[in-house]
Short mmCIF file of C-alpha atoms and ligand atoms in Angstrom, two decimals:
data_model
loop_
_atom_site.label_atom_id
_atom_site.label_comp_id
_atom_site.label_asym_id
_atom_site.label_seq_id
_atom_site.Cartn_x
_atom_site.Cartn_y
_atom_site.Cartn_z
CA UNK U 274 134.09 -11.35 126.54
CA UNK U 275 135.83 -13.45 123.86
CA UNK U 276 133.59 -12.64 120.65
CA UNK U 277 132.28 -9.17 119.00
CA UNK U 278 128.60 -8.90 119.47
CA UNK U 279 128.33 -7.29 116.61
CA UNK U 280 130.40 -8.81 113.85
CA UNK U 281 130.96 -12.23 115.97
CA UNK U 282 135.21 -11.84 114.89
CA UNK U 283 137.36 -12.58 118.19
CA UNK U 284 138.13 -9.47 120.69
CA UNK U 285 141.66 -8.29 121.83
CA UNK U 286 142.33 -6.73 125.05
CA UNK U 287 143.89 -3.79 124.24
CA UNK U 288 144.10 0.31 125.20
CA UNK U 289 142.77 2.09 122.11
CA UNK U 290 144.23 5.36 120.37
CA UNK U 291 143.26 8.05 122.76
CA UNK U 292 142.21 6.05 125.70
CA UNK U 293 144.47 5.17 128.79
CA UNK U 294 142.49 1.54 130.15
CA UNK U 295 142.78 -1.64 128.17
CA UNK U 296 139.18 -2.46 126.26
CA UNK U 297 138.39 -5.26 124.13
CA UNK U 298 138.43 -4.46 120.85
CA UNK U 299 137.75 -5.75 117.67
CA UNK U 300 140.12 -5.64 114.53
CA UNK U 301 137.28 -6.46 111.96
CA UNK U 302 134.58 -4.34 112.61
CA UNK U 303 135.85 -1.78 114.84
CA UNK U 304 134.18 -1.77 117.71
CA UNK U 305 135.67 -1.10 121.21
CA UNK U 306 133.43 -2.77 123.62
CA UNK U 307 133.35 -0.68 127.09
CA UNK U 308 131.65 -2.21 130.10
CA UNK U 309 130.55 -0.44 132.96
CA UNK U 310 129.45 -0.70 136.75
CA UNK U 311 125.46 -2.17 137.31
CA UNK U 312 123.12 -0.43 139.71
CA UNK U 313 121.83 -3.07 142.67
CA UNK U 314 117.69 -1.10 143.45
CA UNK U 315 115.66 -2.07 146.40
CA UNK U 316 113.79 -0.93 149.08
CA UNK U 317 113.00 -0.76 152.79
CA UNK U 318 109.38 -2.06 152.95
CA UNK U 319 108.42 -0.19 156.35
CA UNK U 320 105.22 -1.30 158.18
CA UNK U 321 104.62 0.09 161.70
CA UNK U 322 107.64 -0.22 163.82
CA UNK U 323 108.95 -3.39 161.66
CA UNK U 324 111.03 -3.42 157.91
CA UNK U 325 110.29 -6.22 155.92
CA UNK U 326 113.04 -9.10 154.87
CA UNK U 327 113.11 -11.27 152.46
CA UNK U 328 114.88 -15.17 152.99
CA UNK U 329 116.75 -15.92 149.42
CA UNK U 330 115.55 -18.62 147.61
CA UNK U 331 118.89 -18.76 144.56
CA UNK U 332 122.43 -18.50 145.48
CA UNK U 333 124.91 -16.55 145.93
CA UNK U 334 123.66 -16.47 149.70
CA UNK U 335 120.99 -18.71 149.78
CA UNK U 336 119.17 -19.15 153.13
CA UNK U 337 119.99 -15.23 154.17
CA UNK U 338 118.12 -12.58 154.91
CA UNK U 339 118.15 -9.06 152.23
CA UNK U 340 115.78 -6.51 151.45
CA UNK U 341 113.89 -6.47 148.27
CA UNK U 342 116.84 -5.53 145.43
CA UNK U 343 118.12 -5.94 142.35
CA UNK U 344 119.67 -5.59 139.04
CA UNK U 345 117.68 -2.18 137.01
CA UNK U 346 116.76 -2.81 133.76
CA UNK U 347 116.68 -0.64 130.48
CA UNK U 348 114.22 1.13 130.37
CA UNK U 349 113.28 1.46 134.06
CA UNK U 350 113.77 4.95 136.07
CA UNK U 351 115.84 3.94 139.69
CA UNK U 352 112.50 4.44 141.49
CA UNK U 353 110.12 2.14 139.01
CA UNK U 354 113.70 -0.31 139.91
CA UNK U 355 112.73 -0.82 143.22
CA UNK U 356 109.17 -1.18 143.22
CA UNK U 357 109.92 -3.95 140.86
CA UNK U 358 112.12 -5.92 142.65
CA UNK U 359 109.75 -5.63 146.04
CA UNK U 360 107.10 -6.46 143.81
CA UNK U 361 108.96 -9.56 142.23
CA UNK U 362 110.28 -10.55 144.77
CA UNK U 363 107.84 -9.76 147.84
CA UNK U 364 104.77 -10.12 145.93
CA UNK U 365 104.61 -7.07 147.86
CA UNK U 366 102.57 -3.00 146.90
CA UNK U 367 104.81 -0.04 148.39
CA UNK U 368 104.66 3.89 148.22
CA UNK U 369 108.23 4.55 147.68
CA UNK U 370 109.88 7.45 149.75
CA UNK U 371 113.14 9.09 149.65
CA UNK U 372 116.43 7.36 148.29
CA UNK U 373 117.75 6.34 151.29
CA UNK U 374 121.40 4.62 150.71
CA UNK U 375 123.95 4.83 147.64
CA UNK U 376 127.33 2.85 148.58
CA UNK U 377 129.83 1.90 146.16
CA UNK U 378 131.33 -1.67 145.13
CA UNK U 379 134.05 -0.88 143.14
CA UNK U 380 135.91 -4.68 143.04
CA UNK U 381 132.71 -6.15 142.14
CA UNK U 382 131.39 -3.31 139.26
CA UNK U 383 128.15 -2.21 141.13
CA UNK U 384 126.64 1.00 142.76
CA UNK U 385 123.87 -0.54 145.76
CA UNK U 386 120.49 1.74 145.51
CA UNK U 387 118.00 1.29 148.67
CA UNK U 388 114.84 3.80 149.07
CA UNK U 389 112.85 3.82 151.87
CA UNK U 390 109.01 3.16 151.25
CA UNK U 391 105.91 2.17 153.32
CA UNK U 392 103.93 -1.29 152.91
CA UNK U 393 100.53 -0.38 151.86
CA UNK U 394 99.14 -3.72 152.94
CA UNK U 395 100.61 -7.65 154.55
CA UNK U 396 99.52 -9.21 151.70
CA UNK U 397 102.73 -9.76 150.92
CA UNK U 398 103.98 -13.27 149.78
CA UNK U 399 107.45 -14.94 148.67
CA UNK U 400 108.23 -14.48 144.97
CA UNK U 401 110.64 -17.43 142.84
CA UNK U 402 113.79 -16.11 144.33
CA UNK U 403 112.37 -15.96 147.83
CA UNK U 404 112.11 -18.98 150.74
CA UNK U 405 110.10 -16.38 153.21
CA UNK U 406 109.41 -13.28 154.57
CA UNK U 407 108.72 -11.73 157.79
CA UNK U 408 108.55 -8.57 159.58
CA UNK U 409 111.38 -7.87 161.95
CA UNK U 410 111.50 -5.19 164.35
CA UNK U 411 114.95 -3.78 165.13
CA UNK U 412 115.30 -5.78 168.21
CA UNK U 413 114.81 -9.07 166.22
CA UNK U 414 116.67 -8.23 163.02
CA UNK U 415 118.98 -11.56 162.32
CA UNK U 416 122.28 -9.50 162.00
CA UNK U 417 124.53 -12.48 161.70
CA UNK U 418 122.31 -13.68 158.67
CA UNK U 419 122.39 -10.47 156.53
CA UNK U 420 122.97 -11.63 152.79
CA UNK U 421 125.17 -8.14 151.46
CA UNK U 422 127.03 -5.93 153.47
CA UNK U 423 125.79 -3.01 151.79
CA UNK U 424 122.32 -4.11 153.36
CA UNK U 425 123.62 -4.19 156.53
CA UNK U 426 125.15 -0.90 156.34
CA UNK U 427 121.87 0.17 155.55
CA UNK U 428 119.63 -1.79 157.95
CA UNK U 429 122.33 -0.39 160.55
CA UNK U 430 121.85 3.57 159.57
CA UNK U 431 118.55 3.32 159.18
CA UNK U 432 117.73 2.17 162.83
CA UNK U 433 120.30 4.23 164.07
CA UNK U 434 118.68 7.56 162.24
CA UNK U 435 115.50 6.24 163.54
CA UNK U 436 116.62 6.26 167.12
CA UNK U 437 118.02 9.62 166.56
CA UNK U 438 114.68 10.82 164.66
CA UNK U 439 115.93 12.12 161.58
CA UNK U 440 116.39 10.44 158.38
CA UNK U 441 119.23 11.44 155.64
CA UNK U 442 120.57 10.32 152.64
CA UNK U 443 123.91 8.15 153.38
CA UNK U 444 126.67 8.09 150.46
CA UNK U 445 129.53 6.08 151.32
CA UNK U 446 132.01 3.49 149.43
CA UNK U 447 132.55 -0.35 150.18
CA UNK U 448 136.26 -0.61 149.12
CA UNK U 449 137.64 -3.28 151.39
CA UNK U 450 137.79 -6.93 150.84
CA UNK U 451 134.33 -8.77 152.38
CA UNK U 452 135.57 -10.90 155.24
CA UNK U 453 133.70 -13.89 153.68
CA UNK U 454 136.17 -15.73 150.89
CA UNK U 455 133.26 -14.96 148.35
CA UNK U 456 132.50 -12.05 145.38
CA UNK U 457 129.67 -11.00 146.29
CA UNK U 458 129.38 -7.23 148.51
CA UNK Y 221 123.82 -7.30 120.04
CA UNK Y 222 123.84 -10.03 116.72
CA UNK Y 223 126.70 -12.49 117.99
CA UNK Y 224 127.17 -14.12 121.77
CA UNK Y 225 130.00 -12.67 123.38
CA UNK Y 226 130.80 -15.97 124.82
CA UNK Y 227 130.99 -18.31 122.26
CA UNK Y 228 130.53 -16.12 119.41
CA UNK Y 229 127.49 -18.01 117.70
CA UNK Y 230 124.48 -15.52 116.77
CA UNK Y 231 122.06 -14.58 119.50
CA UNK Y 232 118.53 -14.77 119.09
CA UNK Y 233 116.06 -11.79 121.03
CA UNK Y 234 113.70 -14.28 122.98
CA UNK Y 235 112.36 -14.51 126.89
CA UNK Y 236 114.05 -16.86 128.96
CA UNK Y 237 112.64 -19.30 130.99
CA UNK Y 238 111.41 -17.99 134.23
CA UNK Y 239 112.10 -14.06 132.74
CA UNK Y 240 109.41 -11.72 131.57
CA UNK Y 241 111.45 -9.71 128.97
CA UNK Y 242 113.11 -10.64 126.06
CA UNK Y 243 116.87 -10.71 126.23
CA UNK Y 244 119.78 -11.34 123.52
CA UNK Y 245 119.94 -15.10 124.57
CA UNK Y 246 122.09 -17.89 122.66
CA UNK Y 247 120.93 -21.22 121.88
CA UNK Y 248 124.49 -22.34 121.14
CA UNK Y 249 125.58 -22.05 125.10
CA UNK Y 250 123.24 -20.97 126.86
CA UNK Y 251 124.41 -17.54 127.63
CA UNK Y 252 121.80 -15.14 128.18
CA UNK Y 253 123.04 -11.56 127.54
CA UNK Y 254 121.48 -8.96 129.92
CA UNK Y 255 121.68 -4.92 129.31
CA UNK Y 256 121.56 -2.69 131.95
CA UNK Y 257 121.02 1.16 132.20
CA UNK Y 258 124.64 3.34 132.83
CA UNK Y 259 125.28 5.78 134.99
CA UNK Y 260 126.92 9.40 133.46
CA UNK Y 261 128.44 10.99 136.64
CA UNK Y 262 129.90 14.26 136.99
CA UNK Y 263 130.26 17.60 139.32
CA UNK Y 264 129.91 21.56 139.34
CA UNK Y 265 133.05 22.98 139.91
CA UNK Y 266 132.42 25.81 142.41
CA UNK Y 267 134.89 28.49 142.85
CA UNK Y 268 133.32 31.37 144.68
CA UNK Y 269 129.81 32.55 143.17
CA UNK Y 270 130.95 31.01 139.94
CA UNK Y 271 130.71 27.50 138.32
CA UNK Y 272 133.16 26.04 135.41
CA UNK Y 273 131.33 25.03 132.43
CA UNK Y 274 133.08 23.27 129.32
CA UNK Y 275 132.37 23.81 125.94
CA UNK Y 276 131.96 20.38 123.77
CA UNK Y 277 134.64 19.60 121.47
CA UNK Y 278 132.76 16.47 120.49
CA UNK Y 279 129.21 15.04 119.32
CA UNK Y 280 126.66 14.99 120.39
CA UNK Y 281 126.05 18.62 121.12
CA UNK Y 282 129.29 19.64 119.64
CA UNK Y 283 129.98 23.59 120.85
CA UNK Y 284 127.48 23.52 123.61
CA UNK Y 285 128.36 24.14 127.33
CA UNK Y 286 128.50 21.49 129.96
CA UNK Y 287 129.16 20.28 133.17
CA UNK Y 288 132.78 17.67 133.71
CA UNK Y 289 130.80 14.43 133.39
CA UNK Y 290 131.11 11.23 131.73
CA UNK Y 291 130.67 7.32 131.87
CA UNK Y 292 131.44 5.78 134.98
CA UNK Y 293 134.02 2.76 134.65
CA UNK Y 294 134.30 -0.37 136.19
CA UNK Y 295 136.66 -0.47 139.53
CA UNK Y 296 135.53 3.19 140.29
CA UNK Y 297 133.36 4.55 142.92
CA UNK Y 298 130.55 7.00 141.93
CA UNK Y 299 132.78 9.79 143.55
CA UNK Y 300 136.17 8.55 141.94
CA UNK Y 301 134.41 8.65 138.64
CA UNK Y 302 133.33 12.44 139.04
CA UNK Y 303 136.90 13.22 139.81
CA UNK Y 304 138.47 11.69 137.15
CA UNK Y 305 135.92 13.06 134.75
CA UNK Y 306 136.46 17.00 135.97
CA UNK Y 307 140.27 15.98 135.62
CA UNK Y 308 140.13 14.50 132.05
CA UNK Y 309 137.31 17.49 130.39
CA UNK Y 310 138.82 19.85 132.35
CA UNK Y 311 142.46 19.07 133.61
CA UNK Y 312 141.10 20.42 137.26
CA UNK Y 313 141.38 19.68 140.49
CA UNK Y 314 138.33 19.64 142.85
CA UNK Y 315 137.18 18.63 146.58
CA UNK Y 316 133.98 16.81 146.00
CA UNK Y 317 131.25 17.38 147.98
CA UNK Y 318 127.78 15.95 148.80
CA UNK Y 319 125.85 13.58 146.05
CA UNK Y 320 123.81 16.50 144.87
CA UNK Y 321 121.33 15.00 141.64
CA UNK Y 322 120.55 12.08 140.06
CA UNK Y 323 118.29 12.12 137.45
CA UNK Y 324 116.61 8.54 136.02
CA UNK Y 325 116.88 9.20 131.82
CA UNK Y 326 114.84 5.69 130.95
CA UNK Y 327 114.90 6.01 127.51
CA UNK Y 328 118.28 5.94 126.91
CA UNK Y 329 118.89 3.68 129.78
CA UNK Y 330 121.17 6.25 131.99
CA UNK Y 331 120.99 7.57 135.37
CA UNK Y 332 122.83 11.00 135.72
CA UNK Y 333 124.58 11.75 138.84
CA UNK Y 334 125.91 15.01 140.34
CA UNK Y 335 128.17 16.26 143.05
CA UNK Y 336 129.18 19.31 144.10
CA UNK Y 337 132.97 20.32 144.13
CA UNK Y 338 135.06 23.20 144.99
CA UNK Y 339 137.94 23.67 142.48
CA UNK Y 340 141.46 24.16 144.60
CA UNK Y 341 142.37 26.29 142.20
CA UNK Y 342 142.20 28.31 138.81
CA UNK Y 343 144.71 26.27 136.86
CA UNK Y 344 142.08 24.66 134.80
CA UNK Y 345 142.69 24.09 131.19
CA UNK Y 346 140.65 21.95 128.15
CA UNK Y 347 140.75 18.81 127.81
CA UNK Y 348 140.66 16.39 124.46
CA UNK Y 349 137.30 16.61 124.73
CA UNK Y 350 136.57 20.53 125.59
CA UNK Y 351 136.85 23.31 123.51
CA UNK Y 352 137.17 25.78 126.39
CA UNK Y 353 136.46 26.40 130.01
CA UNK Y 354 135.01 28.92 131.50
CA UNK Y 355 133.81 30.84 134.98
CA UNK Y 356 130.27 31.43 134.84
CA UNK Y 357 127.98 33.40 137.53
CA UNK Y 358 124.59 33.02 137.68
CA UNK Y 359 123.45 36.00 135.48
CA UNK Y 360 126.27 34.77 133.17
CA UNK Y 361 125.12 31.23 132.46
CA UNK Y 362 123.94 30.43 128.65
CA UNK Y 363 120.68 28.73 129.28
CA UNK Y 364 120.39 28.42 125.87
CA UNK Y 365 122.77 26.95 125.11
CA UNK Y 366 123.25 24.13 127.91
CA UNK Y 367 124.18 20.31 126.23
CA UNK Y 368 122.09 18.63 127.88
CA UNK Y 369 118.52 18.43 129.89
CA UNK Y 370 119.80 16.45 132.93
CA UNK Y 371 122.86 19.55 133.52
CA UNK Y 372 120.21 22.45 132.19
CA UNK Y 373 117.94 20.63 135.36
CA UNK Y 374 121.27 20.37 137.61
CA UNK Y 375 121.68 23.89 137.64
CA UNK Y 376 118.56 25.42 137.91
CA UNK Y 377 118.38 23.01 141.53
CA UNK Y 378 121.70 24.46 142.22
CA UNK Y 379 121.13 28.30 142.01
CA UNK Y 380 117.76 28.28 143.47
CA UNK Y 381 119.12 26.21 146.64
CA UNK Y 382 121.99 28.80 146.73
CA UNK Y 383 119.79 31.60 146.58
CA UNK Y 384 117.30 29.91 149.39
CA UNK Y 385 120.68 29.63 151.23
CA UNK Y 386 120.39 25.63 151.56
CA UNK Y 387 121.49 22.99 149.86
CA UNK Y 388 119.98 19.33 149.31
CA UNK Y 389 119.93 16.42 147.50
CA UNK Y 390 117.60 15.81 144.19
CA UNK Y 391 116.04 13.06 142.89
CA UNK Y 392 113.72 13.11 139.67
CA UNK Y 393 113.23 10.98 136.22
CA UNK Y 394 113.15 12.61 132.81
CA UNK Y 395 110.41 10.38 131.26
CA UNK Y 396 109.42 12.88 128.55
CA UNK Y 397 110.75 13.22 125.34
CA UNK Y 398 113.56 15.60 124.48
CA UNK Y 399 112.46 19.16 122.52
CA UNK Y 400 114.75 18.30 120.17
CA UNK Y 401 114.46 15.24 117.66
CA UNK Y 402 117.63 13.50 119.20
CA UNK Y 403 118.40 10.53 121.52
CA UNK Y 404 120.48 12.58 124.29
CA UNK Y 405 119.06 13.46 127.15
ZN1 ZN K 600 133.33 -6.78 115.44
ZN1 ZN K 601 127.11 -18.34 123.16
#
């Protein structure tokens, strides 16, 4: 941020009276300009013994393999979030079930929000931002090829609380580095 | 938003190429300036059948009681940001527990989240932001007088679980509009 959005006058970085973290602030109209972590919404499109994956079509990580997620709007509940984004970008209907994963990504400003939900149908297609799709049981799930590492923390609890028949809601925090030179999660 | 951030030249509200909803986008560099919903995180401090409530020392809903919560900042965690929160409203020290709400408030773009904590100990005192603190047990709490919907909600979860002697995790949206004629939740 280099300009006020609402005046247009230049921005300092600076800590405000009464505040302890450096903002960016703006000496002719006033305003303190805060910014604040994004929410990341998808969803687990479940059909039979299979989830559904989607091959991305736009960088960063073009070529992998993700679930259906991303950036909530205004306006949107978490939920309507991530039928959105499986609709965008899965052409694809679900009934939404239980949040299923919240993790974390502090160094990159984001909080990662994946449901699980059931396919009501295979008419599924690839949106703009998607190569392919295909089913993958857990047996043929391309681990190597994940796109985030929050989804395959949550690809890898949610076959693992399959096997062990009972679902719960996983909280956890992605504080380390990614061992790819990249700054993405 | 009137001026770009970037470059400071004014923005116009238009849909992008590609996008379905208008966005603050400027013709000058391109930028196209995206708003996304924040999250308000906080906790209950638990210390044995009671809770800690704070009393609001600022608008909106100066005088009425609340739960420690507050925006989460960038290079926190979800959890960091409910400790630092119950630190700064009410100088206290708490071991968080499970994720225990969030609440989707769409139309002010905010997602509420709550934990629950157990306060180490009594030495609790107001913040800049709190009038006063207080120990409440269930018979004790002022209903009517609760800031805000999303902690009134919180609350009502949290003694009915503890009086059906189990605890879990809640998940809603607060789509209608608020009793009273104002734009908090
Ligand atoms: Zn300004
Ligand atoms: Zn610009």
């Amino acid at each position: 941020m280099n300009f006020c959005s609402v005046c247009g006058a230049p921005v300092a970085l600076k800590v405000p009276a009464g505040d302890s973290l450096p903002r960016h602030v703006c000496d002719s109209c006033g305003a303190i300009h805060y910014r604040n972590p994004r929410l990341v919404v998808g969803a687990i499109p479940e059909w039979e013994d299979s989830i559904l994956l989607c091959r991305r079509a736009i960088e960063p990580r073009y070529g992998k393999w993700t679930l259906p997620a991303g950036f909530m709007e205004n306006g949107e509940t978490v939920a309507g979030a991530a039928m959105r984004e499986t609709l965008e970008e899965a052409c694809a209907r679900i009934e939404l079930g239980d949040m299923y994963t919240l993790i974390s990504v502090p160094h990159i400003h984001q909080v990662h929000v994946v449901y699980r939900s059931r396919l009501l149908d295979l008419d599924f297609a690839p949106g703009v931002e998607t190569l392919e799709l295909r089913l993958f049981r857990e047996d043929e799930v391309p681990w190597d090829e994940i796109a985030f590492r929050t989804i395959g923390i949550t690809l890898k609890h949610y076959f693992a609380d399959r096997r062990a028949g009972q679902f719960r809601f996983h909280t956890e925090d992605l504080t380390v580095a990614p061992r790819h030179p990249t700054r993405i999660a």
